[in-house]
Structures are given as structure tokens and as C-alpha cells.
Tab-separated table of C-alpha atoms in Angstrom:
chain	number	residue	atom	x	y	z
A	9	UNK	CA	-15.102	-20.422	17.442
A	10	UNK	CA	-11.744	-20.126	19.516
A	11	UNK	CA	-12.164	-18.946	23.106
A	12	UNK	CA	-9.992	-15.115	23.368
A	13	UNK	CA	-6.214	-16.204	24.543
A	14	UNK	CA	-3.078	-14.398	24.229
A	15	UNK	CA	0.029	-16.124	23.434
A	16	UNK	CA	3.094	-15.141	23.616
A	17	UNK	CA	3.733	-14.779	19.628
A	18	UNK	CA	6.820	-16.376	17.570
A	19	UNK	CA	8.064	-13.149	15.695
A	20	UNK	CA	8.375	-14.792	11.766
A	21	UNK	CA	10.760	-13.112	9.511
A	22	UNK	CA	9.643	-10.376	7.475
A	23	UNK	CA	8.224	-10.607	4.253
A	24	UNK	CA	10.132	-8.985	1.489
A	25	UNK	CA	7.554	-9.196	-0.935
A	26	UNK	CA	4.775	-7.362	1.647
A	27	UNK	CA	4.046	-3.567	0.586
A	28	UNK	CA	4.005	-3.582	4.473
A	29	UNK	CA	5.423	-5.609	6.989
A	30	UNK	CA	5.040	-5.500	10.896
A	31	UNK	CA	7.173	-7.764	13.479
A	32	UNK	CA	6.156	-7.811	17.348
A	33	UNK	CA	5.491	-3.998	16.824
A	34	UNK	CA	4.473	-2.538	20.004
A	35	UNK	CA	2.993	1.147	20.761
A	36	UNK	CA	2.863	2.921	24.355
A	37	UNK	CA	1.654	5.365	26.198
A	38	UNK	CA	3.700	5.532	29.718
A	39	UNK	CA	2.770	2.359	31.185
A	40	UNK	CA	-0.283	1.805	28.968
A	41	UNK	CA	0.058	-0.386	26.214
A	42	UNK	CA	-1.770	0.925	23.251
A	43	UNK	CA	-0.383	-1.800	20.586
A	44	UNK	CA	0.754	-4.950	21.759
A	45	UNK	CA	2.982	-7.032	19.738
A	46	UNK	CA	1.466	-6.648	16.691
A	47	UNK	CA	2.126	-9.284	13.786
A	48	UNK	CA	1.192	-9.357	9.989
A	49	UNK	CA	1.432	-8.563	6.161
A	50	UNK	CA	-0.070	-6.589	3.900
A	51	UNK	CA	0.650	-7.131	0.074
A	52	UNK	CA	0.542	-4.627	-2.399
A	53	UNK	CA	-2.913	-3.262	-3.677
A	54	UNK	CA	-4.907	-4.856	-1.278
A	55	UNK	CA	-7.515	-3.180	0.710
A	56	UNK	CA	-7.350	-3.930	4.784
A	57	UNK	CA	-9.950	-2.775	6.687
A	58	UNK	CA	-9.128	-2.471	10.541
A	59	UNK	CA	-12.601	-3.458	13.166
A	60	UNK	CA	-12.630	-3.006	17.000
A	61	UNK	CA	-14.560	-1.607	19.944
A	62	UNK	CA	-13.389	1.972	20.761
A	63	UNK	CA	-10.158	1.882	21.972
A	64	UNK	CA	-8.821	-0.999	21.058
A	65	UNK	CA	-5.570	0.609	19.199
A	66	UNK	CA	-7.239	0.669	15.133
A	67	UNK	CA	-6.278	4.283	14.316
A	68	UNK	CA	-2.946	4.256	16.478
A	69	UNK	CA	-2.126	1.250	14.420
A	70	UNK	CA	-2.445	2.970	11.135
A	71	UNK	CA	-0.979	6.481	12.470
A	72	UNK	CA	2.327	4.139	13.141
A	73	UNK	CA	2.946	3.557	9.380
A	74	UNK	CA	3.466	7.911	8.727
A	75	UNK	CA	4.951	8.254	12.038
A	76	UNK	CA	2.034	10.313	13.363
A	77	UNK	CA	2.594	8.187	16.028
A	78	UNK	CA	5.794	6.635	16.556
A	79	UNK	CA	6.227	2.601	17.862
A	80	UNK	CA	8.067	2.208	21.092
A	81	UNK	CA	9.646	-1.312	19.897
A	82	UNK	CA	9.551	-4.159	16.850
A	83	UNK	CA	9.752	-3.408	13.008
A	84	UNK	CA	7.934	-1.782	10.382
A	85	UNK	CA	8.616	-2.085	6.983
A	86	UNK	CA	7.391	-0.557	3.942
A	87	UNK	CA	7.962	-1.533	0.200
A	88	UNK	CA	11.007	-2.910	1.845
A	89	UNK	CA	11.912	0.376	3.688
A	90	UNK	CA	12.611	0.727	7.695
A	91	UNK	CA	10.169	2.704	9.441
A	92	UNK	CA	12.018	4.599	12.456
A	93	UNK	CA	13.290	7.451	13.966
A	94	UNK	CA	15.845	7.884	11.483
A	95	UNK	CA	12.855	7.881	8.533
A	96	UNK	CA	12.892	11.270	6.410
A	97	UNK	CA	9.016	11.952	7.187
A	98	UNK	CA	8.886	14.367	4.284
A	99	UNK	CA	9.773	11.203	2.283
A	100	UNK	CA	7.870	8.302	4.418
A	101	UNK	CA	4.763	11.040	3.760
A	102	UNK	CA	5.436	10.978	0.391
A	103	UNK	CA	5.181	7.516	0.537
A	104	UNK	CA	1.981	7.320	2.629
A	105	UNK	CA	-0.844	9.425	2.087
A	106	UNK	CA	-3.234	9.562	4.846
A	107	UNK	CA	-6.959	10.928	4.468
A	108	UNK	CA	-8.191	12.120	8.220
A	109	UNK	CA	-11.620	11.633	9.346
A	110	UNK	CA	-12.164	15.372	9.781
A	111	UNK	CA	-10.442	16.375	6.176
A	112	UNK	CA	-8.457	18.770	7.581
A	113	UNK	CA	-8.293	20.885	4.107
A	114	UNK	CA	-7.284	24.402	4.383
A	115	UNK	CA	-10.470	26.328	4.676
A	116	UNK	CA	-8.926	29.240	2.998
A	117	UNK	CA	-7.672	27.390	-0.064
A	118	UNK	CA	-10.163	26.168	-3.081
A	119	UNK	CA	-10.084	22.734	-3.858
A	120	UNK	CA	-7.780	23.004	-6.370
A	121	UNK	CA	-4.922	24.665	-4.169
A	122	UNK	CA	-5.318	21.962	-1.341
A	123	UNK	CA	-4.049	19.494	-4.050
A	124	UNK	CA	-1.378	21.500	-4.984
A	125	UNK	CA	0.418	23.115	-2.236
A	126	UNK	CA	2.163	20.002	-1.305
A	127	UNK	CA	3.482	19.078	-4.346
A	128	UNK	CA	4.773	22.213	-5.048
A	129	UNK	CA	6.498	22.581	-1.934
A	130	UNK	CA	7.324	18.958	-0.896
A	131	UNK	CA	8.094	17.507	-4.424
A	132	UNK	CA	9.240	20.585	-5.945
A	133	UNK	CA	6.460	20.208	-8.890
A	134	UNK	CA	5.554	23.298	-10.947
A	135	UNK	CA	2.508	24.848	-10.597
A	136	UNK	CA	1.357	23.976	-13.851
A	137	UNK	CA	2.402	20.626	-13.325
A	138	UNK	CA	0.918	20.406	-9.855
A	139	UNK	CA	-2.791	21.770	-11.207
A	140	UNK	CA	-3.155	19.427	-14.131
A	141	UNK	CA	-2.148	16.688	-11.460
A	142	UNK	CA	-5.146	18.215	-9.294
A	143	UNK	CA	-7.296	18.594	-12.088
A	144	UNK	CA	-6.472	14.798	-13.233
A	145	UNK	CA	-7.399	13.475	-9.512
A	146	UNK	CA	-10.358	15.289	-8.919
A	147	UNK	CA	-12.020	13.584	-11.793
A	148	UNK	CA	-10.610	10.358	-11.127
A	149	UNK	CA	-12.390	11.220	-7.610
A	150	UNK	CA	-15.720	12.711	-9.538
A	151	UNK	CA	-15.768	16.147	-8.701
A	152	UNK	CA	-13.514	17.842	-11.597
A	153	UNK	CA	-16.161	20.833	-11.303
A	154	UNK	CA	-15.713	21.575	-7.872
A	155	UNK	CA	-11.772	22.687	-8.230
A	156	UNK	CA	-12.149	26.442	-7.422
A	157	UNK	CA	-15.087	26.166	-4.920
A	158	UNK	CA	-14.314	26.430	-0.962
A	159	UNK	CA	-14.239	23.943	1.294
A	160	UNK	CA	-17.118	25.705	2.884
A	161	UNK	CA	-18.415	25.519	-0.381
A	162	UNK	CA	-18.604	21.608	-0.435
A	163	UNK	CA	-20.556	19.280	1.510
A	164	UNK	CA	-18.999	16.565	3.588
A	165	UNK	CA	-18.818	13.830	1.031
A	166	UNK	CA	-17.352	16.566	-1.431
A	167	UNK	CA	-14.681	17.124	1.020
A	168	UNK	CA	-14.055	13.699	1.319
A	169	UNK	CA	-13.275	13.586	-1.914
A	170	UNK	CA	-11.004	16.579	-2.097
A	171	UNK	CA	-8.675	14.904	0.808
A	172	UNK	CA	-8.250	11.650	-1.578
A	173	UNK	CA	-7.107	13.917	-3.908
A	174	UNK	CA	-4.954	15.643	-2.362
A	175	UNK	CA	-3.193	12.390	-0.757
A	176	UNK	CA	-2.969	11.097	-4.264
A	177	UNK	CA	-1.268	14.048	-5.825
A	178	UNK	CA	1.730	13.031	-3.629
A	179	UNK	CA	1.724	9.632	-5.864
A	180	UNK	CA	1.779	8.107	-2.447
A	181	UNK	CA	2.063	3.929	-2.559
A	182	UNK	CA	0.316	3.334	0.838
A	183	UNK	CA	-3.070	5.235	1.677
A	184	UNK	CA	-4.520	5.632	5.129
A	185	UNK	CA	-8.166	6.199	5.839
A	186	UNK	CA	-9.272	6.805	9.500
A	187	UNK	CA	-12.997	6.341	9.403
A	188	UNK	CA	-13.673	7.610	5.871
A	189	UNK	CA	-17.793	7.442	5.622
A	190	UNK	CA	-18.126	9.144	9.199
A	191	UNK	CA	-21.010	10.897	8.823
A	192	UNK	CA	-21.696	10.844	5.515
A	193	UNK	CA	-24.828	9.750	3.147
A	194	UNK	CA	-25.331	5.968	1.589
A	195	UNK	CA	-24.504	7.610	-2.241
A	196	UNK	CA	-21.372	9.606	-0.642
A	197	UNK	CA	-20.540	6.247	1.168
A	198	UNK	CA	-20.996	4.224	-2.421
A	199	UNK	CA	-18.747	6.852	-3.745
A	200	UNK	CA	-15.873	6.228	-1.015
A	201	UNK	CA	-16.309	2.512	-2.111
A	202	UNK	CA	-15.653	3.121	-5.548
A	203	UNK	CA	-12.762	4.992	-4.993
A	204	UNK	CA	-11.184	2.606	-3.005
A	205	UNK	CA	-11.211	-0.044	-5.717
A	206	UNK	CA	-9.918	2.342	-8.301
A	207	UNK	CA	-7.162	2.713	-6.228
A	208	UNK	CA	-6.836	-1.003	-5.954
A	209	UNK	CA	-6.914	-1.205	-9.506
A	210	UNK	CA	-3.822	1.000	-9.259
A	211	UNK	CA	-1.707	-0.582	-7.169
A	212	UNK	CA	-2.106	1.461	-4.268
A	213	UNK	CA	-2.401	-0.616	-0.697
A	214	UNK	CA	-5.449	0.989	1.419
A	215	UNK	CA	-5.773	0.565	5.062
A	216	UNK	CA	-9.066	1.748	6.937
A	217	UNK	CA	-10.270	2.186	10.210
A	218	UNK	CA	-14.265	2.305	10.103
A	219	UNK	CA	-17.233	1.400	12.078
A	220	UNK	CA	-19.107	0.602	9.089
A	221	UNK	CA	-19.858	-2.908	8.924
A	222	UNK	CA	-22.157	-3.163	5.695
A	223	UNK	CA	-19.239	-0.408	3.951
A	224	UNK	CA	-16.742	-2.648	5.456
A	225	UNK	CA	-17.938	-6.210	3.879
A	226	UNK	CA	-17.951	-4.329	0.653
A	227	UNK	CA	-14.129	-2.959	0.858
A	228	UNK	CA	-11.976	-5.015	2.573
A	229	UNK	CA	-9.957	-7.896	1.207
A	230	UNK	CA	-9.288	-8.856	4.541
A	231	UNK	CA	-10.756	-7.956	8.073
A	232	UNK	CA	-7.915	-7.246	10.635
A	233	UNK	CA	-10.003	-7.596	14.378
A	234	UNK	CA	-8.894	-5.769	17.219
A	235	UNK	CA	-9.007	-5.527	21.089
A	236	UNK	CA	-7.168	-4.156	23.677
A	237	UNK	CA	-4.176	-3.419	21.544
A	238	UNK	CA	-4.016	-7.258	19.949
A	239	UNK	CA	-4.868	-8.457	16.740
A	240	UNK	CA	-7.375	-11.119	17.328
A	241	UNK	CA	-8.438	-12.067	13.757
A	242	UNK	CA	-6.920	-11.364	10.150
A	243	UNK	CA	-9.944	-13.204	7.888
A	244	UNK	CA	-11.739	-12.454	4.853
A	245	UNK	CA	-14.536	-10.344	5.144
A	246	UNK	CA	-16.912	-13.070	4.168
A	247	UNK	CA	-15.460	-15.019	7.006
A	248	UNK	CA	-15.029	-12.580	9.926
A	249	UNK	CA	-18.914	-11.555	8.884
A	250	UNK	CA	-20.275	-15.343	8.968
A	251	UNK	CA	-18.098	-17.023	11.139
A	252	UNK	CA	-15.937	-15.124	13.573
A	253	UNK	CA	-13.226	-17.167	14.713
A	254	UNK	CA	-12.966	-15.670	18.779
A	255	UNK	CA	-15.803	-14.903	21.254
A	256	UNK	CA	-14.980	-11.315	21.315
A	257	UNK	CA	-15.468	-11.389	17.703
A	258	UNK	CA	-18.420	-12.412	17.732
A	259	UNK	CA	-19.522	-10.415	20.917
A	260	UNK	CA	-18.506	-7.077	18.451
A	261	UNK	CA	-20.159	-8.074	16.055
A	262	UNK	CA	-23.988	-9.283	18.045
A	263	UNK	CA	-23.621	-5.470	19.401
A	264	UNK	CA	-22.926	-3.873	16.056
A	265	UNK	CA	-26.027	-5.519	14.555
A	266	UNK	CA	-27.700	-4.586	17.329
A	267	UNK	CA	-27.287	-1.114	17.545
């Protein structure tokens, strides 16, 4: 185990094969620094899952690739693409899907019509078009019957579901998940995990932010660490979980078991 340094980091070229690609990417707030000179890879279809102690910069990180929250300096790329402030967000959304931790589905709207509104306005899609699309991802999400209920109607892990769908009828090639299994049951949870590796299967690159260490180990392809803004550790799971390579690391993960 490495003792917790900071160097000051050679910024590598980017990757033009990545699905996403960040160079000595920074995020601030004022004169805080919420992401500090971030550098890695992500290659398409993989599944990243994003660890850290509150704070430490996990779901700013992932907000940076839709623009929810704009970097202050370095490079983002995706499938090749500049992320910036001259980025079409209607078409970088389109691009990225992002499922929030709260849903956020239109309480007045069934199932069904959170899946299509966007692509009927955004992509232009008929409505015909745009409800066999819904229709098609809310089975491949396992809840086909629940298309004209309410999201009052539907319990949390129902909801869950809805949002992937949703995201998905954009045909997005990046998808977002900011701490998918929050409260929700171990069978919801299994469901999530499922999911996730269909959309694997598909070619679609996940990145999650979760607390979840058991749902993490299941998911991830590889464990990005992180703490005060830094990436400390980019390992497999079955490495980050067995043998952490940094004290702080290790430190998270003694007070996750713990508690």
C-alpha cells in the first residue's frame, strides 16, 4: 500500500479510441477546488463505478460530462467530441443520458409519456415512433406493464426503472447514474445490476456514483477512488476491494465495513 501523495501529474495525450477521455480537467467553485486535475480513460461499454467519502468531487465529476456542471480548465472528450462551452447541450444530452438519484420524472405524466416527451421534442420522433421506443425500453427494463401508471403509482425501484428508460429512448452512448440503488430494496438493487450489464452488452459506457460497496463489486469494471477532488486509485474492483493501493483507500473502505 502507497502512502496518499499528490504529484504534480504529466498530462498524456488523449486517447482517440476512449468513449471518454479527460486531460488535467479541473472543476471550481470560487477559490474551492472541487476537481483537481483529473486524469483518465474510459473505453466504450465499460462500466466505471466512482467511490469516495462525501465530498470528495464523485457526482461533480460525472455532472461535467452533460455540462450540468461545467469544468473551469483541461479537456473532455467524448467518442472523440470536445466537451465545452461551445457544445450544443441539446446534442451532448443526446449523447449522454443521465439517470438522477431522485428520478426526477414528471409526476403528472404516466410512465409511458416520460419516455416520450423528449424524443418527440428533442429528436423530432413521431409519437408513434416515440411510444413503441418506450414500450420497447420498458421491457428491456422489466416493467412493460407499468407504461400508463403514475409515478405516484410506482414504487421507488419502479421509478428507477422508468428514468433508465427514459435516458435510453434518447439512444444516448454514455449513461450517468448518480447513486442509482439509494434507498432501494436488495431485489430492486439486483434489478439495477442487471440492467447495467444489458447495457454493457450494448455498447453503452456507464458511469456511477454509489455508496454501495457489495452493488459496487458486482458492477464495476473498474473502481475510480476519490478524495478531495483527486483521483487516488483507478483498479479493478477485485483489487480496490482486496488490496487498496493508498492509506486513504483503505481508511474508506475499514469505515464502510464498519458502518
Amino acid at each position: 500500500m502507497q502512502p496518499d501523495t499528490f504529484p504534480v501529474q504529466n498530462t498524456p495525450p488523449h486517447d482517440e479510441t476512449s468513449m471518454i477521455s479527460v486531460r488535467n480537467m479541473s472543476k471550481l467553485y470560487g477559490e474551492f477546488v472541487a476537481l483537481d486535475r483529473l486524469n483518465f480513460e474510459v473505453q466504450k461499454g465499460e462500466k466505471i463505478v466512482v467511490l469516495g467519502p462525501s465530498g470528495s468531487g464523485k457526482s461533480t465529476l460525472i455532472r461535467t460530462f452533460n455540462r450540468i456542471e461545467p469544468h473551469d480548465s483541461g479537456s473532455i472528450l467524448i467518442d472523440g467530441k470536445v466537451i465545452n462551452e461551445k457544445t450544443s447541450l441539446t446534442e451532448l444530452r443526446c449523447m449522454v443520458g443521465m439517470v438522477f438519484q431522485n428520478y426526477n420524472l414528471f409526476p403528472h405524466l404516466s410512465a409511458l409519456d416520460n419516455c416520450t416527451l423528449a424524443p418527440q421534442l428533442v429528436r423530432n420522433v413521431s409519437r408513434k415512433d416515440a411510444q413503441d421506443m418506450a414500450h420497447h425500453f420498458l421491457s428491456q427494463v422489466g416493467i412493460p406493464e407499468q407504461a400508463h401508471k403514475y409515478p405516484i403509482q410506482l414504487s421507488g425501484g419502479q421509478q428507477q426503472r422508468v428514468a433508465i428508460a427514459r435516458a435510453l429512448c434518447m439512444k444516448p452512448e454514455v449513461m450517468l447514474f448518480d447513486e442509482p440503488t439509494a434507498a432501494l430494496d436488495p431485489e430492486a438493487i439486483t434489478g439495477i445490476v442487471s440492467i447495467m450489464d444489458t447495457l454493457a452488452e450494448q455498447g453503452i459506457t456507464t458511469l456511477c456514483v454509489t455508496h454501495e460497496m457489495a452493488f459496487s463489486r458486482r458492477i464495476a469494471d473498474k473502481i475510480i477512488f476519490m478524495d478531495q477532488g483527486r483521483i487516488l486509485e483507478i483498479t479493478p474492483p477485485e483489487v480496490f476491494f482486496t488490496t487498496p493501493q493508498t492509506q486513504r483507500a483503505q481508511s474508506f473502505l475499514d469505515q464502510m465495513i464498519r458502518y
